[in-house]
mmCIF file with all atom_site columns, C-alpha atoms in Angstrom:
data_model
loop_
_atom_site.group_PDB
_atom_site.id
_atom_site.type_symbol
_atom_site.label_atom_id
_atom_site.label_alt_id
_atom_site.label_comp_id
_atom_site.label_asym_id
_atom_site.label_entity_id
_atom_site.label_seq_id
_atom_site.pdbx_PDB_ins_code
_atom_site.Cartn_x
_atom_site.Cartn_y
_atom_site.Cartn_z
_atom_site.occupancy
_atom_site.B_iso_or_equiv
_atom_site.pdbx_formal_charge
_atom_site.auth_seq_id
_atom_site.auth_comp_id
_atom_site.auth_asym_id
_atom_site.auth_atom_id
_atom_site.pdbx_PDB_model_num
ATOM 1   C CA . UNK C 1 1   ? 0.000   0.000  0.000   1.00 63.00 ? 1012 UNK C CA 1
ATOM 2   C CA . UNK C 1 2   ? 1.134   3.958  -0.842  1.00 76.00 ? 1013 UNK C CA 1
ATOM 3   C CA . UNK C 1 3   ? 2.261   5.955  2.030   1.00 81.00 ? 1014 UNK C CA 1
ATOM 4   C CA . UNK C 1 4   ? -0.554  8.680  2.848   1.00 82.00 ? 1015 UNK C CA 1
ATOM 5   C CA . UNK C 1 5   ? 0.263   12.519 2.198   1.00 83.00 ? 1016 UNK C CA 1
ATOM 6   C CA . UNK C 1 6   ? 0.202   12.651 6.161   1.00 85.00 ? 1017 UNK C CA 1
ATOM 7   C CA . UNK C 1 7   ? 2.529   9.730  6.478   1.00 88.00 ? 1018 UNK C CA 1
ATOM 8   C CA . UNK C 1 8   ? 4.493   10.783 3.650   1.00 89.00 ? 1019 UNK C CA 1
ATOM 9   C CA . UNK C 1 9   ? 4.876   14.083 5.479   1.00 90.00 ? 1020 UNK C CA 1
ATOM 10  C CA . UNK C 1 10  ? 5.682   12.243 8.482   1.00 93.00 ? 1021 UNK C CA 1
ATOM 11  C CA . UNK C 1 11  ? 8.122   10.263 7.545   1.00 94.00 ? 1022 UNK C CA 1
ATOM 12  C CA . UNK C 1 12  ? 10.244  12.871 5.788   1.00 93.00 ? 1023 UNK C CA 1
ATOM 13  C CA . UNK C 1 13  ? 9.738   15.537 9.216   1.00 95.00 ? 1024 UNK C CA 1
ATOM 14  C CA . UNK C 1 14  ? 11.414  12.585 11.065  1.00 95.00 ? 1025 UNK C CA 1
ATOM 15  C CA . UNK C 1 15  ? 14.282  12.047 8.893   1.00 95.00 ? 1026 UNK C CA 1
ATOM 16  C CA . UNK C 1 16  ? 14.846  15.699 9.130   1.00 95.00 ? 1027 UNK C CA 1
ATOM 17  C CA . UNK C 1 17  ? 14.106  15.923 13.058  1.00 95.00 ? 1028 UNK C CA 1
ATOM 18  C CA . UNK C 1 18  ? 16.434  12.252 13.495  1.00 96.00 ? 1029 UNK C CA 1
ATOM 19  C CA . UNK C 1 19  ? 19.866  14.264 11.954  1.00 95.00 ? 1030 UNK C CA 1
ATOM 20  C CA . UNK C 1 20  ? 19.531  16.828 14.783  1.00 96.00 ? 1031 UNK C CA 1
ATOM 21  C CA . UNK C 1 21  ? 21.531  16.095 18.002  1.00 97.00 ? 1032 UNK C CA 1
ATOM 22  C CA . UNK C 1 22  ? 20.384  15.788 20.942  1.00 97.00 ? 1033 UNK C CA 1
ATOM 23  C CA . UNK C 1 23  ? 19.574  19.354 22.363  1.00 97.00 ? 1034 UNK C CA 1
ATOM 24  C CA . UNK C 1 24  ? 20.512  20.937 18.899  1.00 97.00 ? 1035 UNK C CA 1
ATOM 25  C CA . UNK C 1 25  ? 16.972  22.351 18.500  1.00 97.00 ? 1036 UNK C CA 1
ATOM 26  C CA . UNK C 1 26  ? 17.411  24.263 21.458  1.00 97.00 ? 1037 UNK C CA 1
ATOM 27  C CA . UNK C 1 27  ? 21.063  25.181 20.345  1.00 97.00 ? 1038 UNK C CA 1
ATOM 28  C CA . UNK C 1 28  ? 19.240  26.694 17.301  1.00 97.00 ? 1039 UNK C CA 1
ATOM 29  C CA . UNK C 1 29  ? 16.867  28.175 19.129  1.00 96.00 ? 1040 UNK C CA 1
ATOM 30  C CA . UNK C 1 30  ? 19.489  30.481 21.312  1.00 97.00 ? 1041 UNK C CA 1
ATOM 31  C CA . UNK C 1 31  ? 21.506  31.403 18.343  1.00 96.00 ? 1042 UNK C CA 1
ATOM 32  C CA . UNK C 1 32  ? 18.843  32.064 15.761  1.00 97.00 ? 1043 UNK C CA 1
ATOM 33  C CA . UNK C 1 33  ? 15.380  33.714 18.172  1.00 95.00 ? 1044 UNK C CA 1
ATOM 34  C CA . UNK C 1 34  ? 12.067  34.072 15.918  1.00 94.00 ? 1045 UNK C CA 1
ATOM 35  C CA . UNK C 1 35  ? 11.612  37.541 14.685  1.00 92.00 ? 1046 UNK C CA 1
ATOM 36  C CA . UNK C 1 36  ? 15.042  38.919 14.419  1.00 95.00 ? 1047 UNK C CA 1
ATOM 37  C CA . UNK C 1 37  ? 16.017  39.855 10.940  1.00 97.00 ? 1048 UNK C CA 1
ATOM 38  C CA . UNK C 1 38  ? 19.550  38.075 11.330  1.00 97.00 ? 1049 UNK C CA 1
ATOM 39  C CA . UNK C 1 39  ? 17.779  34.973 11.993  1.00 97.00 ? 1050 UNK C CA 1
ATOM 40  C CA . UNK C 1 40  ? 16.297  34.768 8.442   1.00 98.00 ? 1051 UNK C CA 1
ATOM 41  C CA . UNK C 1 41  ? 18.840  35.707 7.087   1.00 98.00 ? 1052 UNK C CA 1
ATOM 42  C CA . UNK C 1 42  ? 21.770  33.276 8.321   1.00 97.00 ? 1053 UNK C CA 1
ATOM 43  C CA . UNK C 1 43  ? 19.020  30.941 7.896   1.00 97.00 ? 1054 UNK C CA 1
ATOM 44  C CA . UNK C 1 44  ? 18.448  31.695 3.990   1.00 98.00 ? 1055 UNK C CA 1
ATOM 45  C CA . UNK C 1 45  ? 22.104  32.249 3.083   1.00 98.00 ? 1056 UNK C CA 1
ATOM 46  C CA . UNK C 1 46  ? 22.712  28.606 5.220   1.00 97.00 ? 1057 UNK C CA 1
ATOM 47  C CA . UNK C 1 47  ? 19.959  27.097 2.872   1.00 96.00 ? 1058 UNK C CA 1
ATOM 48  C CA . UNK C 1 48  ? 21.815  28.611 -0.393  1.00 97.00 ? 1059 UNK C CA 1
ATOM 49  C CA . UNK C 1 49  ? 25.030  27.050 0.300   1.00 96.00 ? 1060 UNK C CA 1
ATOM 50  C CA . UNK C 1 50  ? 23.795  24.314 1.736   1.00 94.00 ? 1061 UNK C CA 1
ATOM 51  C CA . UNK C 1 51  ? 20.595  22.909 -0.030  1.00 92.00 ? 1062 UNK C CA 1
ATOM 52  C CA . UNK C 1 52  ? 21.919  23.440 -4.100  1.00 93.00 ? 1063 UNK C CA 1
ATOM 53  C CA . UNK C 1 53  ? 23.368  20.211 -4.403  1.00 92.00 ? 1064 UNK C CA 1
ATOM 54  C CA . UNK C 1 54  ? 20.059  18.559 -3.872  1.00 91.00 ? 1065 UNK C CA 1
ATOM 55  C CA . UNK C 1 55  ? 17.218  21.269 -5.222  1.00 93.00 ? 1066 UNK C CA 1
ATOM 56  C CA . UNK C 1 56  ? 19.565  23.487 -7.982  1.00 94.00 ? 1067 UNK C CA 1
ATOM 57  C CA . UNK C 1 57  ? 20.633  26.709 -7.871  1.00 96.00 ? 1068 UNK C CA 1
ATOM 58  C CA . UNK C 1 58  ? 19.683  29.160 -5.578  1.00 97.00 ? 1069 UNK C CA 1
ATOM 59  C CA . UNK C 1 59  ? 19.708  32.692 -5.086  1.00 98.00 ? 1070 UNK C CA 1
ATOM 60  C CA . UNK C 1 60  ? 18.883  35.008 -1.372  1.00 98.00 ? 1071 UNK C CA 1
ATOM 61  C CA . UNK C 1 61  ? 17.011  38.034 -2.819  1.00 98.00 ? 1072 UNK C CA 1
ATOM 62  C CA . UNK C 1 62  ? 15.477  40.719 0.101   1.00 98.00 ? 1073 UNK C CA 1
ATOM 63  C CA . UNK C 1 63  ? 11.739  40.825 0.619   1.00 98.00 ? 1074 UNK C CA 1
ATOM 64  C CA . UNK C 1 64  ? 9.372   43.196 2.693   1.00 97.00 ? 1075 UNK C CA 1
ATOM 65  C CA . UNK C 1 65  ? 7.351   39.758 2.449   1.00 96.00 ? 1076 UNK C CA 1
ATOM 66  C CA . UNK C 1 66  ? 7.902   38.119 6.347   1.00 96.00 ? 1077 UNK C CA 1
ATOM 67  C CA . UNK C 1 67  ? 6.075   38.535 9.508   1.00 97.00 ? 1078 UNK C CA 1
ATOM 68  C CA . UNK C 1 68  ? 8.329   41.787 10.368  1.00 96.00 ? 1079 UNK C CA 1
ATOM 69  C CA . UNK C 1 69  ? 7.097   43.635 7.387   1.00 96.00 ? 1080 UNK C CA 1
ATOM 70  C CA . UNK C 1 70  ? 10.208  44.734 7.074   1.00 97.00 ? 1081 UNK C CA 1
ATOM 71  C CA . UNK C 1 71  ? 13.553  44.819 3.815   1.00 98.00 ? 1082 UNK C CA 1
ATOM 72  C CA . UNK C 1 72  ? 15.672  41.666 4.483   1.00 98.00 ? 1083 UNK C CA 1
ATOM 73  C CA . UNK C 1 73  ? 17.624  38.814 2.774   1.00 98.00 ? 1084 UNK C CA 1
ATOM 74  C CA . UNK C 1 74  ? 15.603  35.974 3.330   1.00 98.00 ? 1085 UNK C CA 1
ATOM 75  C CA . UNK C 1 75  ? 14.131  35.079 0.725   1.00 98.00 ? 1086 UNK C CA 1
ATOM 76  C CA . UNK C 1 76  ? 15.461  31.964 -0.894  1.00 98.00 ? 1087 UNK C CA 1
ATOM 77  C CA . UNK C 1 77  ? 14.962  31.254 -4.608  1.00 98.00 ? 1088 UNK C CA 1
ATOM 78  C CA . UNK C 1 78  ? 15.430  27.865 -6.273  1.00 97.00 ? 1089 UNK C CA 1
ATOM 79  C CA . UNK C 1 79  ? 15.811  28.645 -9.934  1.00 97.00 ? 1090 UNK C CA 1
ATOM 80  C CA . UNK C 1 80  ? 14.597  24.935 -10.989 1.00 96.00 ? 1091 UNK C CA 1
ATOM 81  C CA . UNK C 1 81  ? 13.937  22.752 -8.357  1.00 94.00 ? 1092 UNK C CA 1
ATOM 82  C CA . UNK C 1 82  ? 15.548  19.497 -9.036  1.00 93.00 ? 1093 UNK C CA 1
ATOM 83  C CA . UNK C 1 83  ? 13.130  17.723 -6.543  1.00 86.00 ? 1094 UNK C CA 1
ATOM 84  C CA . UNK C 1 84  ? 10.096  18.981 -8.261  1.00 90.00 ? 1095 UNK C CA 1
ATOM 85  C CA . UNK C 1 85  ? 11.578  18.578 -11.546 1.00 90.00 ? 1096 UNK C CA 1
ATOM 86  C CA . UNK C 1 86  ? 12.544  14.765 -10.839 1.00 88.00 ? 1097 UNK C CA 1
ATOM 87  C CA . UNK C 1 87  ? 9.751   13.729 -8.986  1.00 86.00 ? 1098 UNK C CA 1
ATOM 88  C CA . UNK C 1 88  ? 6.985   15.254 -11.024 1.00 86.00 ? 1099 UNK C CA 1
ATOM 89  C CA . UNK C 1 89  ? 4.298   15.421 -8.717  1.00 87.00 ? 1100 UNK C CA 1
ATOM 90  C CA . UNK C 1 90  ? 2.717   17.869 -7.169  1.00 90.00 ? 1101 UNK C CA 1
ATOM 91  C CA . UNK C 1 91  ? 1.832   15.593 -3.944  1.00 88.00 ? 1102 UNK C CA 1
ATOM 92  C CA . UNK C 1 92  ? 5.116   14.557 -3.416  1.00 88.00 ? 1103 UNK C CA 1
ATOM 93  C CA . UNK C 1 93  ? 6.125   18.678 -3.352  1.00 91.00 ? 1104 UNK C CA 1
ATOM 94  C CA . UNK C 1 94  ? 3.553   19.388 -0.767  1.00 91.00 ? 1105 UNK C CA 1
ATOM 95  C CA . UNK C 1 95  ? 4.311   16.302 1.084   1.00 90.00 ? 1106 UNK C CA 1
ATOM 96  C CA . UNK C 1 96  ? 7.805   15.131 1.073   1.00 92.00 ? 1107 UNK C CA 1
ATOM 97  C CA . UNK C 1 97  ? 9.029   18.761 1.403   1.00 93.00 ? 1108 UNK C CA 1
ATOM 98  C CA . UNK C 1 98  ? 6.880   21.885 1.412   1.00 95.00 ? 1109 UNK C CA 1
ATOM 99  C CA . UNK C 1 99  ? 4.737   20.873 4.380   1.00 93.00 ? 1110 UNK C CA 1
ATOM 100 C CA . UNK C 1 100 ? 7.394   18.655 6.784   1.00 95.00 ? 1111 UNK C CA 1
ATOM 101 C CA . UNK C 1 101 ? 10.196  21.103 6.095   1.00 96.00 ? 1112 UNK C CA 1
ATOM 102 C CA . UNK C 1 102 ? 7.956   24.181 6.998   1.00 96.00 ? 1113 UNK C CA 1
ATOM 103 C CA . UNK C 1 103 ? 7.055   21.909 10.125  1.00 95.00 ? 1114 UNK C CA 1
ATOM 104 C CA . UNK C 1 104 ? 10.784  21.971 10.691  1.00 97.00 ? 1115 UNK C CA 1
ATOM 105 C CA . UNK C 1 105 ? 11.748  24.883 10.819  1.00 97.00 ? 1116 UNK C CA 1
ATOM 106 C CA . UNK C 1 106 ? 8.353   26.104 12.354  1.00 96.00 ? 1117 UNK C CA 1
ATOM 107 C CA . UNK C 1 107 ? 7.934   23.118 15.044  1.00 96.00 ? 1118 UNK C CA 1
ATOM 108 C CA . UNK C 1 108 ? 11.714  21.837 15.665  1.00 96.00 ? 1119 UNK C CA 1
ATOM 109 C CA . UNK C 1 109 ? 13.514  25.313 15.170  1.00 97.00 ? 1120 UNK C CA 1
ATOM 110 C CA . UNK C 1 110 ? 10.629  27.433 16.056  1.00 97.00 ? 1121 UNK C CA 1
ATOM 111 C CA . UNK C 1 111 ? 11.537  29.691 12.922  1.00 97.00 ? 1122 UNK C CA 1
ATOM 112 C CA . UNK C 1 112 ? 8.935   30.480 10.652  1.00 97.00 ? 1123 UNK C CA 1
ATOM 113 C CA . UNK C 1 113 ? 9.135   29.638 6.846   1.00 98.00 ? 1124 UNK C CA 1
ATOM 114 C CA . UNK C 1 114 ? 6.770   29.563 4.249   1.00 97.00 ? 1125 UNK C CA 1
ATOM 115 C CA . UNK C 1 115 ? 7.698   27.210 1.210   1.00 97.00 ? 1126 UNK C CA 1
ATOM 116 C CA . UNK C 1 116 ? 6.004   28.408 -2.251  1.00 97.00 ? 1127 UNK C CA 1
ATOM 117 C CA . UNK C 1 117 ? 6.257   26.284 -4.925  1.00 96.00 ? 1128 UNK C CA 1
ATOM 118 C CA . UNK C 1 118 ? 5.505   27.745 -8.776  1.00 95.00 ? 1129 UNK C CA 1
ATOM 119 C CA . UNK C 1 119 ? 4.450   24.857 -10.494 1.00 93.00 ? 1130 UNK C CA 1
ATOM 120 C CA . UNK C 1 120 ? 4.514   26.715 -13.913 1.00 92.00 ? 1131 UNK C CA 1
ATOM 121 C CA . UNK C 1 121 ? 7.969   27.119 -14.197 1.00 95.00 ? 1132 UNK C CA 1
ATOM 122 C CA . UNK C 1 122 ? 9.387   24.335 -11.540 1.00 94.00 ? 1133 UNK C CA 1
ATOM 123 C CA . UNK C 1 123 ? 10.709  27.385 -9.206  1.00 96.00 ? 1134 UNK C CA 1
ATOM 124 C CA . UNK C 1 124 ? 10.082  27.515 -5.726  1.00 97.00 ? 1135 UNK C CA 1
ATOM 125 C CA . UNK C 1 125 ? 10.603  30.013 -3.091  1.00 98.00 ? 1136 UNK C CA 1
ATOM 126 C CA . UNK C 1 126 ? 11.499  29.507 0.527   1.00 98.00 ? 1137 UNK C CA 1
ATOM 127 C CA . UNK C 1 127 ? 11.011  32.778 2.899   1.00 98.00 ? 1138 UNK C CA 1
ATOM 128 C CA . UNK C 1 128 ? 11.858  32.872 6.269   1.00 98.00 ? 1139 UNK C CA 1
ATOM 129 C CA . UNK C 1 129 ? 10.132  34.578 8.722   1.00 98.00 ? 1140 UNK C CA 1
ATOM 130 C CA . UNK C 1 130 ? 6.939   34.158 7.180   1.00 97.00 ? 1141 UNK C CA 1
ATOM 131 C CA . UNK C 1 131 ? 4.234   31.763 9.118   1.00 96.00 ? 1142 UNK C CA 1
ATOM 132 C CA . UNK C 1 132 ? 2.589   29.243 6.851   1.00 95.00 ? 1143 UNK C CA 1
ATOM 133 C CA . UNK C 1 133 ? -1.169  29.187 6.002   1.00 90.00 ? 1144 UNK C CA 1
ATOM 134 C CA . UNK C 1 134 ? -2.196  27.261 9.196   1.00 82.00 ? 1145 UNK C CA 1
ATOM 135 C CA . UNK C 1 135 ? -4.772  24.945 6.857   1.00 74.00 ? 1146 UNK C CA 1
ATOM 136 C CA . UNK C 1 136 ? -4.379  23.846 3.156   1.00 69.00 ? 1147 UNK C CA 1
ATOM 137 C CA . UNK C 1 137 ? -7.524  25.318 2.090   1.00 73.00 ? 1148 UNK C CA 1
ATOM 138 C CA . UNK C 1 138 ? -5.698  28.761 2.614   1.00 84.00 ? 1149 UNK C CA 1
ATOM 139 C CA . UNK C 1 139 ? -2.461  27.427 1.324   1.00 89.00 ? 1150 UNK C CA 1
ATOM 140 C CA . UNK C 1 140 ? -2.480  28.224 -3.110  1.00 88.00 ? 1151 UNK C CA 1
ATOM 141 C CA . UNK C 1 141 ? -0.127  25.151 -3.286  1.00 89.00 ? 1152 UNK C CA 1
ATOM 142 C CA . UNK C 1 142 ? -2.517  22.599 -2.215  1.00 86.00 ? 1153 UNK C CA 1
ATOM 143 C CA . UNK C 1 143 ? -5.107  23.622 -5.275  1.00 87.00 ? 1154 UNK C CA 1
ATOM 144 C CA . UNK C 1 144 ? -2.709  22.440 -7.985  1.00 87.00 ? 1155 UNK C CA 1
ATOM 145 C CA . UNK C 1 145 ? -3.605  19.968 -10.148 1.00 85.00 ? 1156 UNK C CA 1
ATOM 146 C CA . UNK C 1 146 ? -1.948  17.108 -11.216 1.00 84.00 ? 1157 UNK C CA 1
ATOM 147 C CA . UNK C 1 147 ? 1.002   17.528 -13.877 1.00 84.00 ? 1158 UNK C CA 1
ATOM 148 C CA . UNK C 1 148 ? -0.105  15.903 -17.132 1.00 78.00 ? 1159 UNK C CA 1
ATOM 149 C CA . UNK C 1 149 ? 2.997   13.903 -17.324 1.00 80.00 ? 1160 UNK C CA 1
ATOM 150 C CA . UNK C 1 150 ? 1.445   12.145 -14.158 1.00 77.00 ? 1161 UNK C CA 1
ATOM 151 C CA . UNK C 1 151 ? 0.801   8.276  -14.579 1.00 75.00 ? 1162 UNK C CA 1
ATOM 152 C CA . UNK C 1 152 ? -2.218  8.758  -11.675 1.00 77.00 ? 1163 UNK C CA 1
ATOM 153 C CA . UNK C 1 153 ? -3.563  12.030 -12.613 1.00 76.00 ? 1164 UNK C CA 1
ATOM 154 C CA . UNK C 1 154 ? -6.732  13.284 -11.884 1.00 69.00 ? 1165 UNK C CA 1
ATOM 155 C CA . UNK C 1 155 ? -8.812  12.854 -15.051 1.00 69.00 ? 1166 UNK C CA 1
ATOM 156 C CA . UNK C 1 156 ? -10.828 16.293 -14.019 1.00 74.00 ? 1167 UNK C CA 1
ATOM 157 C CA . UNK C 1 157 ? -7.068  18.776 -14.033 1.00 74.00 ? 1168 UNK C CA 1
ATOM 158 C CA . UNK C 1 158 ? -9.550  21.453 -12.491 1.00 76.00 ? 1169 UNK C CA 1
ATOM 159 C CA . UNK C 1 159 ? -9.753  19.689 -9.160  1.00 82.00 ? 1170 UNK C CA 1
ATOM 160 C CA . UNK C 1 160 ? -6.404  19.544 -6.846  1.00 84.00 ? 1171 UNK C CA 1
ATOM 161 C CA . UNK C 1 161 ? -3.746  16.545 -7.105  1.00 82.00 ? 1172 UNK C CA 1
ATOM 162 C CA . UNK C 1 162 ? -5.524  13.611 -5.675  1.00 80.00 ? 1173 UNK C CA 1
ATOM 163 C CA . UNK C 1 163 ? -2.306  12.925 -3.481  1.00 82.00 ? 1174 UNK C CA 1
ATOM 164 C CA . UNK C 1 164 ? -3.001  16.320 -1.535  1.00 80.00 ? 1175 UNK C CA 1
ATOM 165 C CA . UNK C 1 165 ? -4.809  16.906 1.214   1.00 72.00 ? 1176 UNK C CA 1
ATOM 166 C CA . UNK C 1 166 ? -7.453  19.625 1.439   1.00 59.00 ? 1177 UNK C CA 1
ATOM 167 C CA . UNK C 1 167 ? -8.925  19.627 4.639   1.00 54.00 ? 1178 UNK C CA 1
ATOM 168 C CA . UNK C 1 168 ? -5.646  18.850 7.228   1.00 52.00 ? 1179 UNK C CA 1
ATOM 169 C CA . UNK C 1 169 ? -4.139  21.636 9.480   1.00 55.00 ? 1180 UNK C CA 1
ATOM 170 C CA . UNK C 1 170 ? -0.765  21.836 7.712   1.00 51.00 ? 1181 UNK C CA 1
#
């Protein structure tokens, strides 16, 4: 049987959550607080040097668009995602990494971060300090359809990807 988007997301939070030592979430906690502007931005420029070997290149560009309201460097741009790309599915976006990494960061870390896929052009955007849509009804990325390249699409491509949720708290 196929892994549920909920288990799906599950299982990917606790591979992220199992590389963290013991007390390192309250390490990160000390040294990077929620709403301080440094915060998001060590955070992004971490992710760009970080993260490109697995999603592509990236870019930190400065956005008003976080919970401060205010000009930083923390928002993260992947050019081409290389997981979306590969993958091809819109469910396995939202659930292998858009919704457990956001739980991450928000949950483990306590630092906000909104993950924004663009399923147009196989971008995505990561900004931190922003707090997630709380449910997926609210959430744009959880009303895609299926690609058309998709071996289980939905027959109907105006309804979401079957493999989303729609009603969960994110």
């Amino acid at each position: 049987r196929s892994k549920s988007s909920a288990e799906q997301s599950m299982q990917s939070l606790n591979v992220m959550t199992s590389m963290v030592p013991p007390g390192g979430d309250e390490a990160f906690r000390k040294l990077f607080p929620n709403n301080k502007v440094y915060s998001y931005e060590t955070n992004a420029k971490i992710t760009q040097q970080v993260f490109s070997w697995l999603v592509g290149p990236i870019s930190v560009e400065r956005s008003e668009e976080n919970d401060l309201g205010v000009p930083m460097n923390s928002l993260v741009k992947i050019h081409k995602c290389r997981w979306l790309q590969e993958s091809g599915c819109v469910g396995m976006c939202c659930s292998m990494c858009k919704k457990p990494t956001q739980a991450f960061f928000g949950d483990v870390f306590g630092l906000p971060l909104t993950i924004r896929p663009n399923y147009k052009d196989m971008s995505c955007e990561f900004h931190f300090g922003l707090t997630p849509p709380a449910i997926a009804h609210e959430d744009p990325a959880y009303e895609q359809p299926c690609f058309s390249s998709c071996k289980t699409a939905n027959q109907d491509a105006s309804k979401p990807c079957h493999k989303l949720p729609t009603t969960v708290k994110l």
